[in-house]
GROMACS .gro file of N, CA and C in nm:
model
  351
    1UNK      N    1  -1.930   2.586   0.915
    1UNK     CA    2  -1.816   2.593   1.004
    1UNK      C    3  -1.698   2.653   0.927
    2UNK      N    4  -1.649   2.747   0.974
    2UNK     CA    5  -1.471   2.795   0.956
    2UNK      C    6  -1.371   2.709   0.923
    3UNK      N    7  -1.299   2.761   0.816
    3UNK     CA    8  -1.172   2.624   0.815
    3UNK      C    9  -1.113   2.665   0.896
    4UNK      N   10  -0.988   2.581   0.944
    4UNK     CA   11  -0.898   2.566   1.062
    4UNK      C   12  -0.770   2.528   1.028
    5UNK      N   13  -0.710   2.557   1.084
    5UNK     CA   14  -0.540   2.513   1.065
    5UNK      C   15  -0.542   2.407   1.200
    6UNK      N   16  -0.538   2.235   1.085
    6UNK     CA   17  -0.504   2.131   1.155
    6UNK      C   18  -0.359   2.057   1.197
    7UNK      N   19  -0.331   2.051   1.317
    7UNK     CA   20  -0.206   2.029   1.395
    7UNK      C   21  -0.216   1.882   1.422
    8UNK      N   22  -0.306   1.813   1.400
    8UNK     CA   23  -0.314   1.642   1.492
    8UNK      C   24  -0.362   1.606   1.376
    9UNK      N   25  -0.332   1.508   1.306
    9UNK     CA   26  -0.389   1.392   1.265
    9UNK      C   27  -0.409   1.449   1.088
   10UNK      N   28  -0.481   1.360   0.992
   10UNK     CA   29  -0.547   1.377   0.849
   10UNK      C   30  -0.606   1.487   0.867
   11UNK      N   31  -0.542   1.569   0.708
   11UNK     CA   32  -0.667   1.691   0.684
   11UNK      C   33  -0.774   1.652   0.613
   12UNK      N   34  -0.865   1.757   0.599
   12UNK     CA   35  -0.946   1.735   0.548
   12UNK      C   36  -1.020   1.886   0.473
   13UNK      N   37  -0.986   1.877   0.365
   13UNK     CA   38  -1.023   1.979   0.230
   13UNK      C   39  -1.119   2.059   0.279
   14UNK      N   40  -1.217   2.011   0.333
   14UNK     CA   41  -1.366   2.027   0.348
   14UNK      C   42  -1.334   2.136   0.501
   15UNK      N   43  -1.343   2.126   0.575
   15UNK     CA   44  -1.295   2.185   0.697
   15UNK      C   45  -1.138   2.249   0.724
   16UNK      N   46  -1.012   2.187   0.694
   16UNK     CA   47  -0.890   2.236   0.681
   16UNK      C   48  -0.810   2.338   0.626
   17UNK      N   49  -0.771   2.438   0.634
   17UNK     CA   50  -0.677   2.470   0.505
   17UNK      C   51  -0.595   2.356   0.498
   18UNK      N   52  -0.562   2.407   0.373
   18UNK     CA   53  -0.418   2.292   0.298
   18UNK      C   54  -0.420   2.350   0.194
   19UNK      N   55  -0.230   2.317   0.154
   19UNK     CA   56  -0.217   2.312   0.046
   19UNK      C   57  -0.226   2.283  -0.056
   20UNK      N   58  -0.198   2.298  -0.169
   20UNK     CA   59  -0.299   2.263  -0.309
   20UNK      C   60  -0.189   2.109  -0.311
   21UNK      N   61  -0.342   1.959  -0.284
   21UNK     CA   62  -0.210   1.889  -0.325
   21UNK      C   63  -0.209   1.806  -0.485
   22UNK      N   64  -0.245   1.844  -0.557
   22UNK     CA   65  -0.323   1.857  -0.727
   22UNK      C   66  -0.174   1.780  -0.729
   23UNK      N   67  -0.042   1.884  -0.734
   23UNK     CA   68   0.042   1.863  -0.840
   23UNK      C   69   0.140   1.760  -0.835
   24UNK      N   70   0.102   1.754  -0.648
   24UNK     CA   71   0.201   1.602  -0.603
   24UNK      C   72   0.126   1.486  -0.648
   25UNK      N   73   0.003   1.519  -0.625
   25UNK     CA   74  -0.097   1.359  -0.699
   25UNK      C   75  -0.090   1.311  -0.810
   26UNK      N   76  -0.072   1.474  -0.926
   26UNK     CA   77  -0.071   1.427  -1.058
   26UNK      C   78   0.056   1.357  -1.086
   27UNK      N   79   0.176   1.390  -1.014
   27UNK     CA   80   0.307   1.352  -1.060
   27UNK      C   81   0.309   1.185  -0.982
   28UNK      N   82   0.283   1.173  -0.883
   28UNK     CA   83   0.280   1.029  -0.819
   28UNK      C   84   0.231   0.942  -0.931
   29UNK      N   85   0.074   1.007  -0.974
   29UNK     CA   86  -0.022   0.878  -1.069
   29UNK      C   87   0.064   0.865  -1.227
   30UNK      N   88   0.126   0.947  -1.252
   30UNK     CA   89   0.218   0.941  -1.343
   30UNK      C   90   0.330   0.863  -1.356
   31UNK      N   91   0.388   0.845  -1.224
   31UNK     CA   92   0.463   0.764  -1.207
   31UNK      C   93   0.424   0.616  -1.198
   32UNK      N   94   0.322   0.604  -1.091
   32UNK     CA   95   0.224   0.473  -1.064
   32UNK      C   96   0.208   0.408  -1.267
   33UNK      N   97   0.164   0.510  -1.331
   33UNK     CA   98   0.161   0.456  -1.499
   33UNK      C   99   0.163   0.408  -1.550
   34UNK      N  100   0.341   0.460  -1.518
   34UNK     CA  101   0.464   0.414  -1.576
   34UNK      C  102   0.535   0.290  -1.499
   35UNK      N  103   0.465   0.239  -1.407
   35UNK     CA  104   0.474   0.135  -1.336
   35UNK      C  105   0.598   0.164  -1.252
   36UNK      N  106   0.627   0.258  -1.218
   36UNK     CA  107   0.727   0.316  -1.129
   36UNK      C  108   0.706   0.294  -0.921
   37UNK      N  109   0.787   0.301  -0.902
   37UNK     CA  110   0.764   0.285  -0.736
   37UNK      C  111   0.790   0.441  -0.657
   38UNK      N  112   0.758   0.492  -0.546
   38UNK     CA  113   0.772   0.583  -0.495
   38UNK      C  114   0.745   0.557  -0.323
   39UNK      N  115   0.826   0.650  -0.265
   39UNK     CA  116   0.779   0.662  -0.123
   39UNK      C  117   0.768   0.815  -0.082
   40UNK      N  118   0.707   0.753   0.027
   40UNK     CA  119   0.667   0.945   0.112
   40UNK      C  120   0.723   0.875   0.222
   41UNK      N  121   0.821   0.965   0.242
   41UNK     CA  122   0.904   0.931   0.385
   41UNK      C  123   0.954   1.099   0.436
   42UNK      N  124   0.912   1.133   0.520
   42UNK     CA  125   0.903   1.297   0.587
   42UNK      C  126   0.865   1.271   0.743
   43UNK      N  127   0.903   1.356   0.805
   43UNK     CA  128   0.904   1.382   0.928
   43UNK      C  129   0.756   1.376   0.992
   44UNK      N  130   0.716   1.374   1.066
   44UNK     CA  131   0.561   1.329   1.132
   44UNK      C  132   0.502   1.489   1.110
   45UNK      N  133   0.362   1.482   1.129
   45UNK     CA  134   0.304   1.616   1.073
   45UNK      C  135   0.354   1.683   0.973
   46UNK      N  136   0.393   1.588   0.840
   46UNK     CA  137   0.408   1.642   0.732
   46UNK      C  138   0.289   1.616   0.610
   47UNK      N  139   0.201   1.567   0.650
   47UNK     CA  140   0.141   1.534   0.575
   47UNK      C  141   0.120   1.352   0.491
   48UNK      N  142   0.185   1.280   0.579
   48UNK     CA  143   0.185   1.158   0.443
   48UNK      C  144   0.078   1.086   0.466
   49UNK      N  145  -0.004   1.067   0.569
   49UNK     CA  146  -0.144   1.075   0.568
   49UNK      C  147  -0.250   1.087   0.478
   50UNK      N  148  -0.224   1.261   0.508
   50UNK     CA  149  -0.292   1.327   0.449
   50UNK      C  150  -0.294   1.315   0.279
   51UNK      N  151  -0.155   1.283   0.227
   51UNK     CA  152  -0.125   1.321   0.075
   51UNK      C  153  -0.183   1.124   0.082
   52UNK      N  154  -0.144   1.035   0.121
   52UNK     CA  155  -0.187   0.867   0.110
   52UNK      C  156  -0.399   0.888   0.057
   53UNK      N  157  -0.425   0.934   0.180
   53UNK     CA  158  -0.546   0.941   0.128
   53UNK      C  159  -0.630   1.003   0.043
   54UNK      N  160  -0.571   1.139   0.012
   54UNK     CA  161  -0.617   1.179  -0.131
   54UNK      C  162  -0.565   1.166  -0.239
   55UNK      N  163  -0.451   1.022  -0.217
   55UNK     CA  164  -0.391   0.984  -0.353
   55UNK      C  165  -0.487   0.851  -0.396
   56UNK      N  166  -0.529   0.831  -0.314
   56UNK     CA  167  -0.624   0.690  -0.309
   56UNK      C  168  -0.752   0.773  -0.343
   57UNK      N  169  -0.763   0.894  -0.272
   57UNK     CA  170  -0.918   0.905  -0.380
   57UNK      C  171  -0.919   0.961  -0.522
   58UNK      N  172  -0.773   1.014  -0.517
   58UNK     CA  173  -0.718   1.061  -0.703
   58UNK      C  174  -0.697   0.956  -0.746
   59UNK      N  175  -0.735   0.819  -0.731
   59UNK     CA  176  -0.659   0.718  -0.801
   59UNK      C  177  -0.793   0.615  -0.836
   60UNK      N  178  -0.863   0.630  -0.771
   60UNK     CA  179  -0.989   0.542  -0.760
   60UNK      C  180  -1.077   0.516  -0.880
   61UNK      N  181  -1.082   0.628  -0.946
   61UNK     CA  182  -1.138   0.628  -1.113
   61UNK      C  183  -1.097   0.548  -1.178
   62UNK      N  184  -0.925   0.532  -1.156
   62UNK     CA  185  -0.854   0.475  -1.279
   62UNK      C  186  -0.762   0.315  -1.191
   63UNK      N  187  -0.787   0.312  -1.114
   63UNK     CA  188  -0.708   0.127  -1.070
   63UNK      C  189  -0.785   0.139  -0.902
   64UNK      N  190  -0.811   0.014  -0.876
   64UNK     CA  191  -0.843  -0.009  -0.748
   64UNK      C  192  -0.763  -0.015  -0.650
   65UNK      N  193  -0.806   0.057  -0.555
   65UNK     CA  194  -0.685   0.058  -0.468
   65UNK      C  195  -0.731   0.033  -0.341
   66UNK      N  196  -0.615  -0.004  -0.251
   66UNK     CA  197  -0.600  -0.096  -0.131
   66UNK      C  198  -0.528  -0.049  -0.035
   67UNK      N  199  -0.593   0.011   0.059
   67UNK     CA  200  -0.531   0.091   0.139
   67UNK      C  201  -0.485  -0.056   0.276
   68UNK      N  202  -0.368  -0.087   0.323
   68UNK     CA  203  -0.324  -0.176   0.435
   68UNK      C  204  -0.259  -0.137   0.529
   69UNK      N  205  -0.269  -0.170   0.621
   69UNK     CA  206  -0.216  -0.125   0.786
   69UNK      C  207  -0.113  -0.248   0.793
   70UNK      N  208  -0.007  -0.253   0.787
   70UNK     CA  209   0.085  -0.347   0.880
   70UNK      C  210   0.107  -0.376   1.019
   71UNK      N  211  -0.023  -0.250   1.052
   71UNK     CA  212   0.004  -0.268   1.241
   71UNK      C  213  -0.086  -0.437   1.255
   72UNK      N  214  -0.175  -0.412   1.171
   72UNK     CA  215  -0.280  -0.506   1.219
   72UNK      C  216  -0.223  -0.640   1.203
   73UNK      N  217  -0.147  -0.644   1.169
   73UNK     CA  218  -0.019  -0.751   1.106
   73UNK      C  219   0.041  -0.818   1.246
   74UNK      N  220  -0.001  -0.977   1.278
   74UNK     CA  221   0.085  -0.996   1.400
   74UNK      C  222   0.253  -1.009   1.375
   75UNK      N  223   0.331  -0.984   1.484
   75UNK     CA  224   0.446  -1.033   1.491
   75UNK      C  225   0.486  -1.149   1.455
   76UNK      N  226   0.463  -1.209   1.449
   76UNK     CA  227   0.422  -1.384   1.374
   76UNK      C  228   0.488  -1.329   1.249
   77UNK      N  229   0.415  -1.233   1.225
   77UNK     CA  230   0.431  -1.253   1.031
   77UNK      C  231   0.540  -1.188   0.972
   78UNK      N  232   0.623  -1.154   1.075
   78UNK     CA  233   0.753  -1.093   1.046
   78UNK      C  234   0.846  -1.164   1.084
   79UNK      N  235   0.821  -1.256   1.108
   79UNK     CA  236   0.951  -1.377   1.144
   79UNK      C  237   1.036  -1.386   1.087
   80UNK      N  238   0.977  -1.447   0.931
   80UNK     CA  239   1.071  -1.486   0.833
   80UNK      C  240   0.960  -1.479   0.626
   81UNK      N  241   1.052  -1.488   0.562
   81UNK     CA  242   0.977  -1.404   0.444
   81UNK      C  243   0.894  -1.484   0.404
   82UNK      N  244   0.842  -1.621   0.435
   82UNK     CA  245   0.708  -1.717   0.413
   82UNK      C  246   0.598  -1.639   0.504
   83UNK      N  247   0.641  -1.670   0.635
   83UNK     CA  248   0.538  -1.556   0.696
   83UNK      C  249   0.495  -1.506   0.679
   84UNK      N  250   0.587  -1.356   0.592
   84UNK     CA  251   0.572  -1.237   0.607
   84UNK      C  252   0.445  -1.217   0.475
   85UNK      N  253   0.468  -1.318   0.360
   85UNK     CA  254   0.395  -1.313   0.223
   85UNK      C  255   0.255  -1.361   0.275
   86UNK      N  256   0.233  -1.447   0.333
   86UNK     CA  257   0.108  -1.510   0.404
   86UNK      C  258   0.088  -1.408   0.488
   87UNK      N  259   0.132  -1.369   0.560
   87UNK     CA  260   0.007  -1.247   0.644
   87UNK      C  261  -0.017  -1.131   0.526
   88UNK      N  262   0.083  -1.126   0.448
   88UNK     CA  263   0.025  -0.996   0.401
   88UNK      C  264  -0.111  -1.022   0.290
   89UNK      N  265  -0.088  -1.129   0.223
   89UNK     CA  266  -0.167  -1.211   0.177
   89UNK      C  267  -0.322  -1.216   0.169
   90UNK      N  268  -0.294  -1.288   0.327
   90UNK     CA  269  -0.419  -1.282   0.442
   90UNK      C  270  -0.514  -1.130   0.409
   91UNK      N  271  -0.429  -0.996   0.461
   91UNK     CA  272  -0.480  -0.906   0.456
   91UNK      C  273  -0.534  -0.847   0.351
   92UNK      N  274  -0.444  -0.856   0.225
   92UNK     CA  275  -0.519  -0.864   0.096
   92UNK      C  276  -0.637  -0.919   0.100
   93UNK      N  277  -0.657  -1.053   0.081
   93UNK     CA  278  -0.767  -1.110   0.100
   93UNK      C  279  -0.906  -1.034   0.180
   94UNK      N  280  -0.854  -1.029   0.249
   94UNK     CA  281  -0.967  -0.922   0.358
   94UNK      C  282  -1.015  -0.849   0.277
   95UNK      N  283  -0.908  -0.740   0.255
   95UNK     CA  284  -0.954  -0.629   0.194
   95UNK      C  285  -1.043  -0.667   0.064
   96UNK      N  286  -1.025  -0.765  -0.015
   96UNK     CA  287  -1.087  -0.784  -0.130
   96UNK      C  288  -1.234  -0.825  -0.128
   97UNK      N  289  -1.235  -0.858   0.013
   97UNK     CA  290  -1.382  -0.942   0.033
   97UNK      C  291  -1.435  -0.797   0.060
   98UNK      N  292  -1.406  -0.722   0.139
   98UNK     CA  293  -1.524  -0.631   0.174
   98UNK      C  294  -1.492  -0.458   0.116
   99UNK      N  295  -1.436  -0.512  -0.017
   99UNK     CA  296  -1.441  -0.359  -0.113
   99UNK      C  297  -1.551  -0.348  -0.186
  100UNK      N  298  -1.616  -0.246  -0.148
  100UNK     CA  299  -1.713  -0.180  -0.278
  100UNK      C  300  -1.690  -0.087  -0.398
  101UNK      N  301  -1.759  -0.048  -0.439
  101UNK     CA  302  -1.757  -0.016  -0.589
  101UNK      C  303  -1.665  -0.029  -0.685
  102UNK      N  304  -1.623  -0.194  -0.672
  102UNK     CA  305  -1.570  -0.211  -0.846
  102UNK      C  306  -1.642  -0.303  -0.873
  103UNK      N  307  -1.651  -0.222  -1.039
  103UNK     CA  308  -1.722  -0.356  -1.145
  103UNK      C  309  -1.774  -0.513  -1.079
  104UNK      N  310  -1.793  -0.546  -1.131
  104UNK     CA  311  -1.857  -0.700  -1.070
  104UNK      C  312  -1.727  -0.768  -1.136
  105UNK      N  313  -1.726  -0.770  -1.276
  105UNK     CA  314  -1.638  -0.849  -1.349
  105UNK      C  315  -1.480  -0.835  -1.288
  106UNK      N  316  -1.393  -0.701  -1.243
  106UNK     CA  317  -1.271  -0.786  -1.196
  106UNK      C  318  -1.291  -0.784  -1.049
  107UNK      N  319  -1.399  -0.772  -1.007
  107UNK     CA  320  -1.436  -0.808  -0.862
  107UNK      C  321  -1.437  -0.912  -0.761
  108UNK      N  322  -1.533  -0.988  -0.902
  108UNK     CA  323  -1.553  -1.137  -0.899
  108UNK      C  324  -1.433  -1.213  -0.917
  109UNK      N  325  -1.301  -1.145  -1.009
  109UNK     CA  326  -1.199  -1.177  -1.046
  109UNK      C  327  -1.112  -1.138  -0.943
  110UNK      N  328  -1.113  -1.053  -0.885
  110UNK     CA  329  -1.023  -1.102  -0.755
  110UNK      C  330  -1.088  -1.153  -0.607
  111UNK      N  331  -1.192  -1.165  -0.612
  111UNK     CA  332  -1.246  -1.271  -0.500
  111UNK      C  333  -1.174  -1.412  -0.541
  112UNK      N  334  -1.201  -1.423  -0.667
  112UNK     CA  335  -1.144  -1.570  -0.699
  112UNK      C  336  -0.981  -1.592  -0.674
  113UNK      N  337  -0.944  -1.492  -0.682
  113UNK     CA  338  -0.729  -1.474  -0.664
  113UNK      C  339  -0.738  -1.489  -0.509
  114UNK      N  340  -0.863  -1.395  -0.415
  114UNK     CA  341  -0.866  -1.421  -0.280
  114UNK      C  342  -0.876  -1.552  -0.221
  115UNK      N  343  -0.992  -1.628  -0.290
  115UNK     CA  344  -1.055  -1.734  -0.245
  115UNK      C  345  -0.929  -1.871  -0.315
  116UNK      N  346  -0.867  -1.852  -0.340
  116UNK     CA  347  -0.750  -1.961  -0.423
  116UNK      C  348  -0.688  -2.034  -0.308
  117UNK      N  349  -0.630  -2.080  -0.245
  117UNK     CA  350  -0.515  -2.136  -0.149
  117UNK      C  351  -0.457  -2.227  -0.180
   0.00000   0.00000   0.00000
């Protein structure tokens, strides 16, 4: 199949053009490092999607990562900031139970941080 110039939704390398996004990834994980914080905040169909998920697969070699939806998040859990740490919590948890491919050893080690209450 032909690549395509995508207008709706995540690209995808494989089928899409896109731009080379190498140099924004390398500079993000550089930052990530250095234990630094960052946001992608841009206008809709700019890509932050797109750059989120191939920063998570540029990142995957070297720290585990946890991709979370706050939609899935009830209103409940935005009440007030006890809430808000317990749902997010919650969702952690989730995510930890049904991630594959890391090691067994800090695997097992954060099932146990999951499984704590």
């Amino acid at each position: 199949m032909a690549k395509y110039f995508n207008v709706n939704g995540p690209c995808r390398p494989d089928i899409h053009y896109m731009v080379n996004l190498e140099p924004k990834l390398r500079e993000i994980k550089t930052m990530i490092d250095r234990g630094q914080y960052f946001t992608i905040n841009t206008a809709r169909q700019h890509g932050k999607t797109t750059t989120l998920r191939a920063l998570s697969d540029y990142l995957k070699d070297h720290y585990i990562v946890l991709s979370l939806d706050f939609q899935k998040m009830s209103s409940l859990d935005f009440e007030n900031e006890s809430a808000f740490v317990n749902g997010l919590a919650r969702e952690i948890c989730k995510k930890i139970r049904h991630m594959d491919g890391i090691p067994d050893a800090p695997h097992k080690r954060l099932l146990g941080f999951a499984d704590d209450k």
